[in-house]
Tab-separated table of C-alpha atoms in Angstrom:
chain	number	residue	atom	x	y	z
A	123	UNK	CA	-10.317	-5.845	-55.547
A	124	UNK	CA	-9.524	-3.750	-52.865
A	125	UNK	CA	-11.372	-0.101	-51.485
A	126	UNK	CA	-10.258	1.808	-48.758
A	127	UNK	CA	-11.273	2.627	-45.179
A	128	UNK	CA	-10.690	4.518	-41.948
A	129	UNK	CA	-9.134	2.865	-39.090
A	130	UNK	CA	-9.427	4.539	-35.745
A	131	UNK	CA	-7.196	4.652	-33.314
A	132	UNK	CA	-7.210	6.716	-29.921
A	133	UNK	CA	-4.110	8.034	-28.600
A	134	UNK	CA	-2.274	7.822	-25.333
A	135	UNK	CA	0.538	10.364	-24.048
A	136	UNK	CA	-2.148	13.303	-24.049
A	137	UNK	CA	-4.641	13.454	-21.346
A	138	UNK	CA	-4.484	11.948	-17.309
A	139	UNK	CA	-7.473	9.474	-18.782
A	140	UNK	CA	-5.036	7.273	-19.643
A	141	UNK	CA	-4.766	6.022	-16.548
A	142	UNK	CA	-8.749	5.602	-15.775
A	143	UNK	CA	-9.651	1.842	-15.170
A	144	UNK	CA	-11.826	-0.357	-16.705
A	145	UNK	CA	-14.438	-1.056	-13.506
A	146	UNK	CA	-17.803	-0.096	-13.100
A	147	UNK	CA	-17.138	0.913	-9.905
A	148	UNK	CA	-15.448	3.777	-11.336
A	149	UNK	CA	-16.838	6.449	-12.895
A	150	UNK	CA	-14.608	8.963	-15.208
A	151	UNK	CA	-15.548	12.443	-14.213
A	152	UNK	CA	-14.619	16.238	-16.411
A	153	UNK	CA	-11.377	17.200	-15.186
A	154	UNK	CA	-9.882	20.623	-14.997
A	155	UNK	CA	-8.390	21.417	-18.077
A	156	UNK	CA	-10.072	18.041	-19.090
A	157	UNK	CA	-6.850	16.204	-18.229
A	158	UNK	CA	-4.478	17.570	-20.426
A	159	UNK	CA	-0.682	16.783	-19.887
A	160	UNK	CA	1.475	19.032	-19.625
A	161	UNK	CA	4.399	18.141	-22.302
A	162	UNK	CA	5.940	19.375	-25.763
A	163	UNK	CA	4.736	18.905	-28.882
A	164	UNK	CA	6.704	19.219	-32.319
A	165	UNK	CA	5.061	21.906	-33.597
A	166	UNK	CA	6.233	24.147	-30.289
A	167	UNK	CA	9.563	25.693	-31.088
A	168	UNK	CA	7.845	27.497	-34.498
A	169	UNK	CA	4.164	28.719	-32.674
A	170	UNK	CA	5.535	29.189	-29.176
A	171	UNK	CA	9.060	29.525	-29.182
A	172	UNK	CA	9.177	31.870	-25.724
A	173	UNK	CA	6.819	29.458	-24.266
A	174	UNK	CA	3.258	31.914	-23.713
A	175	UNK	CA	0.644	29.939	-25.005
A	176	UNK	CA	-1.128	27.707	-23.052
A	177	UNK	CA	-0.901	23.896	-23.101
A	178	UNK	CA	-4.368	23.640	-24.893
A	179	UNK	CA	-3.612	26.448	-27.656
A	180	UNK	CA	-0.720	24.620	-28.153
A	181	UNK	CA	-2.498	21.212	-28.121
A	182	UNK	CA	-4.965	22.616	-30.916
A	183	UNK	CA	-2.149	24.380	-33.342
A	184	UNK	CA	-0.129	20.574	-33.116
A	185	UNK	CA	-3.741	18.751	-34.188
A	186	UNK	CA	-4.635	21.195	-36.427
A	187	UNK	CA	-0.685	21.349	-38.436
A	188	UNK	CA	-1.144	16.972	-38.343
A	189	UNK	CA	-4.292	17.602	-39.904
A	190	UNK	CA	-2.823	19.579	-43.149
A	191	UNK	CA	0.375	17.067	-43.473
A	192	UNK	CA	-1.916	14.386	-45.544
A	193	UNK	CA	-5.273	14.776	-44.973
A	194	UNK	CA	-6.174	12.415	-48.093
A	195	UNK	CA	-4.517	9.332	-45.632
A	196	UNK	CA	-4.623	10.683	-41.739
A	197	UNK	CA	-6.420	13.157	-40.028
A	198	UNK	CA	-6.618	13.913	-36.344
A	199	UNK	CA	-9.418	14.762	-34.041
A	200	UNK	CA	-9.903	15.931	-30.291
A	201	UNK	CA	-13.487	14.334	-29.700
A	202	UNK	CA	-15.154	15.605	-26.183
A	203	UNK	CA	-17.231	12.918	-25.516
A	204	UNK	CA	-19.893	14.310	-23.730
A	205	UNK	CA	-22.500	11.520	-21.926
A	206	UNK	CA	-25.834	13.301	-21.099
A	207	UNK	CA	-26.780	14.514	-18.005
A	208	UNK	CA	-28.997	12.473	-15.278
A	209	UNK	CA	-31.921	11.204	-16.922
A	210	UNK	CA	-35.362	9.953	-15.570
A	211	UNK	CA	-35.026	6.258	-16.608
A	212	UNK	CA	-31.832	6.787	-14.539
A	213	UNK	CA	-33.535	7.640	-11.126
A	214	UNK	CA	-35.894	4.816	-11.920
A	215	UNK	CA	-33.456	2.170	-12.499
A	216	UNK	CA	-31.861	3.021	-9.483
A	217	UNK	CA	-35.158	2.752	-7.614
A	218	UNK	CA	-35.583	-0.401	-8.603
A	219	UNK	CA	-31.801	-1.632	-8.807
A	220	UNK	CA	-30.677	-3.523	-12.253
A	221	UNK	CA	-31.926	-6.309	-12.155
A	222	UNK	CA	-35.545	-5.729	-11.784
A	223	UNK	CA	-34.948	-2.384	-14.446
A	224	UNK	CA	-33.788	-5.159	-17.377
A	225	UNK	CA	-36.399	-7.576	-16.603
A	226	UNK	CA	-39.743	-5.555	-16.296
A	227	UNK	CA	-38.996	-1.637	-16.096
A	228	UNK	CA	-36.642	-0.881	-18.998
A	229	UNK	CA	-39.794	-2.611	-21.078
A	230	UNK	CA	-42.402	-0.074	-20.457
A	231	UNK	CA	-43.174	3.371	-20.937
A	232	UNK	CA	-43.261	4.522	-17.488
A	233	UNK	CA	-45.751	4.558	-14.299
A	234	UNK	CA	-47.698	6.741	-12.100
A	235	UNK	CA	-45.200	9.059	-11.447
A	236	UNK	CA	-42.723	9.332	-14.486
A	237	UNK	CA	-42.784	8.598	-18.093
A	238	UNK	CA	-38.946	7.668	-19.336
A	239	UNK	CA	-39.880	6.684	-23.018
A	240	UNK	CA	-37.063	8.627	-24.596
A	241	UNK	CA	-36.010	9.592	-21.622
A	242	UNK	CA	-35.847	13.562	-20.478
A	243	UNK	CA	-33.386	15.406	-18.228
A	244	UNK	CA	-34.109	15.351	-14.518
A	245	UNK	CA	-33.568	18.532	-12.642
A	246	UNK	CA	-30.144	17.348	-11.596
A	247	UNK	CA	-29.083	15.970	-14.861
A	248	UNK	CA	-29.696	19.963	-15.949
A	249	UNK	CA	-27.639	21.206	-13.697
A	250	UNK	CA	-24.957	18.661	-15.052
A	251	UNK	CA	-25.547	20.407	-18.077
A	252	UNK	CA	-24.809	23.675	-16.466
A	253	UNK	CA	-22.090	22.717	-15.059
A	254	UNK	CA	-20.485	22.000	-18.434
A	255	UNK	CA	-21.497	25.261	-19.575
A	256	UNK	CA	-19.823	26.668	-16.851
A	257	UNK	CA	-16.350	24.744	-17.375
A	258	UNK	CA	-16.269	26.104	-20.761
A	259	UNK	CA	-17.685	29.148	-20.145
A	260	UNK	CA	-14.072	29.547	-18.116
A	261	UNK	CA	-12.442	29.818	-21.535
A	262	UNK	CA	-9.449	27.428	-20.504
A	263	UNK	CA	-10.131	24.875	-22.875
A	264	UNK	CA	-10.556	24.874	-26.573
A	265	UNK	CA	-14.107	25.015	-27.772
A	266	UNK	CA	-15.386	23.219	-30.464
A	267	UNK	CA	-15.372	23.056	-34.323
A	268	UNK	CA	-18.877	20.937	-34.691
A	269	UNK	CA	-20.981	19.875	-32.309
A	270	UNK	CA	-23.337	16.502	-32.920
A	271	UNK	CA	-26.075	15.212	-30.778
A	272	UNK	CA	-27.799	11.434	-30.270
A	273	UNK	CA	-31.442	12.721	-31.344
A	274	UNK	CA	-32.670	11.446	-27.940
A	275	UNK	CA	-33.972	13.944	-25.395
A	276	UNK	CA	-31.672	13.487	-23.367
A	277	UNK	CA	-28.695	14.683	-25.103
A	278	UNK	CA	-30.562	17.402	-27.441
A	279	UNK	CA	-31.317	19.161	-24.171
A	280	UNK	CA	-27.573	18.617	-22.878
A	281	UNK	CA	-25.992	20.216	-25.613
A	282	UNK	CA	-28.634	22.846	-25.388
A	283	UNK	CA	-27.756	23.968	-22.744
A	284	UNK	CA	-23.602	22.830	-22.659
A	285	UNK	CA	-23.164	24.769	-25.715
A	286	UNK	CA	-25.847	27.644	-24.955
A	287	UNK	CA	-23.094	30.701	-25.292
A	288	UNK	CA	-21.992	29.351	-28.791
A	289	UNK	CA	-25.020	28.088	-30.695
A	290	UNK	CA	-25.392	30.974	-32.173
A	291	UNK	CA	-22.182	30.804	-33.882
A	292	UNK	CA	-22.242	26.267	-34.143
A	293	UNK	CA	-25.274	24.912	-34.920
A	294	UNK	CA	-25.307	21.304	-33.655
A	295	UNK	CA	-26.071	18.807	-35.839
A	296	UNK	CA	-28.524	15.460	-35.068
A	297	UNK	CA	-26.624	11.712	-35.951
A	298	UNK	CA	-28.971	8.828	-35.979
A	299	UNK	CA	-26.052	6.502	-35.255
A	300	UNK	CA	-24.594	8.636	-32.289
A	301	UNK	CA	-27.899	6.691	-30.052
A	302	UNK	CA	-27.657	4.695	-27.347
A	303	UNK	CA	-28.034	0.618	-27.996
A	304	UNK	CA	-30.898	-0.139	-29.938
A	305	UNK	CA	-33.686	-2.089	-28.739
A	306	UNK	CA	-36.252	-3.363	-25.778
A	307	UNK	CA	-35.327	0.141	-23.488
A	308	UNK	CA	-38.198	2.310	-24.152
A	309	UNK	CA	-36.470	4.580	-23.000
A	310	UNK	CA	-33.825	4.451	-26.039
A	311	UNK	CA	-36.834	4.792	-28.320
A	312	UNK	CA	-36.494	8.185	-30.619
A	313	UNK	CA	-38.919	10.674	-31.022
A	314	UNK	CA	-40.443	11.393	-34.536
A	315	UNK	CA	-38.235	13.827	-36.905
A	316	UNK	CA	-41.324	16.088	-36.735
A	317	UNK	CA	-41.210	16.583	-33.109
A	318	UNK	CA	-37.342	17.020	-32.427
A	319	UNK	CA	-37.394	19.637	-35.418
A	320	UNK	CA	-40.097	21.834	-33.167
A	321	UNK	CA	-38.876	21.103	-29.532
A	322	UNK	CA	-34.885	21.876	-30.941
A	323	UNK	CA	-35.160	23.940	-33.728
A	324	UNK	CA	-31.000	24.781	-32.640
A	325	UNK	CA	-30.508	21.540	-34.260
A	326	UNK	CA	-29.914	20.834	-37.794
A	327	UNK	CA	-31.121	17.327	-38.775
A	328	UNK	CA	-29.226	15.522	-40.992
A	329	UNK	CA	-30.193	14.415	-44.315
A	330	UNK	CA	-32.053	11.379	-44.301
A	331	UNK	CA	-33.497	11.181	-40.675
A	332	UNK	CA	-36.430	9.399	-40.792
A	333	UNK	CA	-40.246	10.657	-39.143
A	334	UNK	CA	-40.878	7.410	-37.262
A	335	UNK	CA	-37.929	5.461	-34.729
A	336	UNK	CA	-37.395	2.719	-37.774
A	337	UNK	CA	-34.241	1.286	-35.823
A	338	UNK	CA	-35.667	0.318	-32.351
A	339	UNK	CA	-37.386	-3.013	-32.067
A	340	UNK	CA	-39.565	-4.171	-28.755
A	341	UNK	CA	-38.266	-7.665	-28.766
A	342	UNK	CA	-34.534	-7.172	-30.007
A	343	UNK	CA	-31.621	-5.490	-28.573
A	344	UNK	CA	-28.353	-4.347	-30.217
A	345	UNK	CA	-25.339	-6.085	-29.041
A	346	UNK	CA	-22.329	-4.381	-27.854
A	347	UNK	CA	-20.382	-5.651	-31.590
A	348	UNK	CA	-23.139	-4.495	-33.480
A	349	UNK	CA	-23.165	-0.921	-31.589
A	350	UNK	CA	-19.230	-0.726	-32.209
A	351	UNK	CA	-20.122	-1.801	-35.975
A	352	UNK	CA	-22.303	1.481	-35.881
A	353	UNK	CA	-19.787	3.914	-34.268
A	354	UNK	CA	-17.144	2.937	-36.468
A	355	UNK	CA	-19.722	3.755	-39.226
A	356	UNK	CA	-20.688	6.837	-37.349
A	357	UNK	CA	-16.671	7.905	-37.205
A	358	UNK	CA	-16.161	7.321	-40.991
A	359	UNK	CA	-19.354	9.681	-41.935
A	360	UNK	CA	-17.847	12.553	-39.131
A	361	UNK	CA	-13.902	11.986	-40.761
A	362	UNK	CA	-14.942	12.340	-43.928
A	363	UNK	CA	-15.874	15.880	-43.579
A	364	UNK	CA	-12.784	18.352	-44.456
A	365	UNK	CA	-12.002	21.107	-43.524
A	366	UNK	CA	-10.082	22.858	-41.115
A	367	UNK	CA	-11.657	20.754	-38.198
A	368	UNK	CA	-9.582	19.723	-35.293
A	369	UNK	CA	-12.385	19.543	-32.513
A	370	UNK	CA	-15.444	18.180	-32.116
A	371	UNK	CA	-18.538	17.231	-29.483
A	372	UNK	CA	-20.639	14.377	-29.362
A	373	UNK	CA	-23.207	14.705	-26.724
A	374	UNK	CA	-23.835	10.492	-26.562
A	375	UNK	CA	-24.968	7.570	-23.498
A	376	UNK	CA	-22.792	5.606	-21.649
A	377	UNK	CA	-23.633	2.427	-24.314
A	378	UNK	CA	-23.151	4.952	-27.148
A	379	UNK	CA	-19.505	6.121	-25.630
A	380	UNK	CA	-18.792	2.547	-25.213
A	381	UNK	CA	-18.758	1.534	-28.505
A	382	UNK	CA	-16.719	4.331	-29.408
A	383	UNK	CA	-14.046	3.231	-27.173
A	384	UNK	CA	-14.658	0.102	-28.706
A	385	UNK	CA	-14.515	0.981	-32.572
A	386	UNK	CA	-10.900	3.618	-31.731
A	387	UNK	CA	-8.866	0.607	-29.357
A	388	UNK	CA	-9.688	2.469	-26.429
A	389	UNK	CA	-10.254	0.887	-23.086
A	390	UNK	CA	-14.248	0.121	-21.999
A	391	UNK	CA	-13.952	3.252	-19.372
A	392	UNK	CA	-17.550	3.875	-17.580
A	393	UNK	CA	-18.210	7.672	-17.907
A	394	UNK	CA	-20.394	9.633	-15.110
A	395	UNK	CA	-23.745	11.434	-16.248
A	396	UNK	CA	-22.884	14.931	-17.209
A	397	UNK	CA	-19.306	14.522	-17.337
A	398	UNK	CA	-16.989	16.015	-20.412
A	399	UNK	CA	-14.270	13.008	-21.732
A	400	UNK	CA	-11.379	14.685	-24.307
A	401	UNK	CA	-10.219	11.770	-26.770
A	402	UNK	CA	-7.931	12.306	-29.455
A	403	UNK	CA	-8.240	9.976	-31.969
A	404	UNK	CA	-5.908	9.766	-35.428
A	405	UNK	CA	-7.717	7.842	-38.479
A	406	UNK	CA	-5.565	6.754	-41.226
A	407	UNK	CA	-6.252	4.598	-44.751
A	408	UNK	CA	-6.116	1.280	-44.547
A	409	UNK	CA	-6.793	-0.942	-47.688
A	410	UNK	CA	-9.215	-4.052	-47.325
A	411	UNK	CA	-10.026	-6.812	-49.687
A	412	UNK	CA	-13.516	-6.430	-51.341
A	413	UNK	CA	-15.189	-9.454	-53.192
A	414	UNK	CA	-14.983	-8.844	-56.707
């Protein structure tokens, strides 16, 4: 027998990122305009034939006509990647460098002075946050269609306050599988359904979030196959939903972003705290072998 699935696949020839390196001693950074190249596209001579809209209108109208060609077999999506802003397990780990944060720290709850179980914002990492508000707030970009959040503090605060001129209008949405790797880091331990509803009642939960953190384990951590095993899984639930969507937001972690590089061919890019990173991935059918 065979079933069908999505395949993901990122796309070069549209943004400067696709010249970013794969070395953590870089770190990929929002740029202005988020990177977008300036070239043609094929749906130009018919929506801008004297050449007045801008390269991102443009952009959008090409994604959105690719997305009503044959949207039963391909479909197209600008994803802004958004990794959280600064968070406090990130000032301690740097206190204490790596090594000492994966041996001891990351295993704990936190100390005198800080508690980084599911991690908050710091001050800085909400200014990040502001700072993305105030790149879109410029109106230069496209904003988006949907907007989903990792139901870690971290990132329900981000898009808070990223997206605080439009929430009215988009109400984000919490993904279980849009978390950071699973396991050992207290600090990538969830907080109970309960809790998120009444700290971020913004967010709409989706259906069959669970009260207690029934995916994070003390002694076991997720491996970096296993994480791309749940993005890909994560991608097929966000594809599937129709419409006229050509844009959306995932407010994620560095591991989280990772694996979605990892599940759409794209190369393992490390992506600064705060930071906005425009991918434009196509999915298409592909038709696997199923055991009968």
């Amino acid at each position: 027998m065979s079933s069908q699935r999505w395949v993901f696949k990122a796309q070069h020839g549209f943004f400067t990122h696709d010249s970013d390196p794969e070395s953590w001693a870089f770190r990929a950074t929002t740029l202005p305009l988020l990177g977008i190249k300036s070239r043609q596209y094929a749906t130009d001579m018919v929506f801008d034939p004297n050449g007045e809209k801008t390269q991102w209108q443009r952009l959008e109208h090409y994604v959105r006509t690719m997305n009503s060609a044959n949207p039963a077999h391909q479909r197209w999506r600008i994803i802004y990647l958004i990794r959280h802003g600064q968070g406090v397990h990130n000032v301690k780990e740097r206190e204490v460098g790596r090594e000492e944060w994966e041996r001891h720290w990351s295993k704990i709850s936190g100390d005198e002075s800080a508690v980084w179980e599911d991690a908050e914002l710091t001050a800085e990492g909400e200014q990040q946050a502001e700072g993305i508000a105030a790149f879109f707030r410029t109106g230069q970009v496209s904003l988006p269609d949907v907007i989903f959040s990792s139901p870690l503090r971290r990132c329900l605060r981000t898009t808070e306050i990223a997206y605080g001129d439009v929430l009215g209008e988009r109400r984000p949405v919490v993904k279980e599988k849009l978390r950071e790797r699973l396991g050992v880091h207290t600090c990538d331990r969830r907080s109970a359904r309960s809790y998120i509803a009444s700290a971020h009642p913004v967010f709409e939960i989706e259906e069959g979030f669970t009260e207690e953190d029934e995916l994070w384990k003390a002694d076991i951590r997720e491996s970096l196959d296993q994480h791309i095993v749940r993005a890909t899984q994560l991608l097929e639930d966000l594809f599937e939903r129709g419409g006229q969507v050509a844009i959306m937001s995932l407010t994620a972690h560095s591991g989280a972003i990772m694996a979605l590089f990892g599940a759409t061919g794209w190369k393992k890019v490390p992506v600064a705290a705060g930071a906005v990173y425009p991918l434009l991935v196509v999915a298409e059918k592909d038709s696997v072998e199923t055991p009968s």
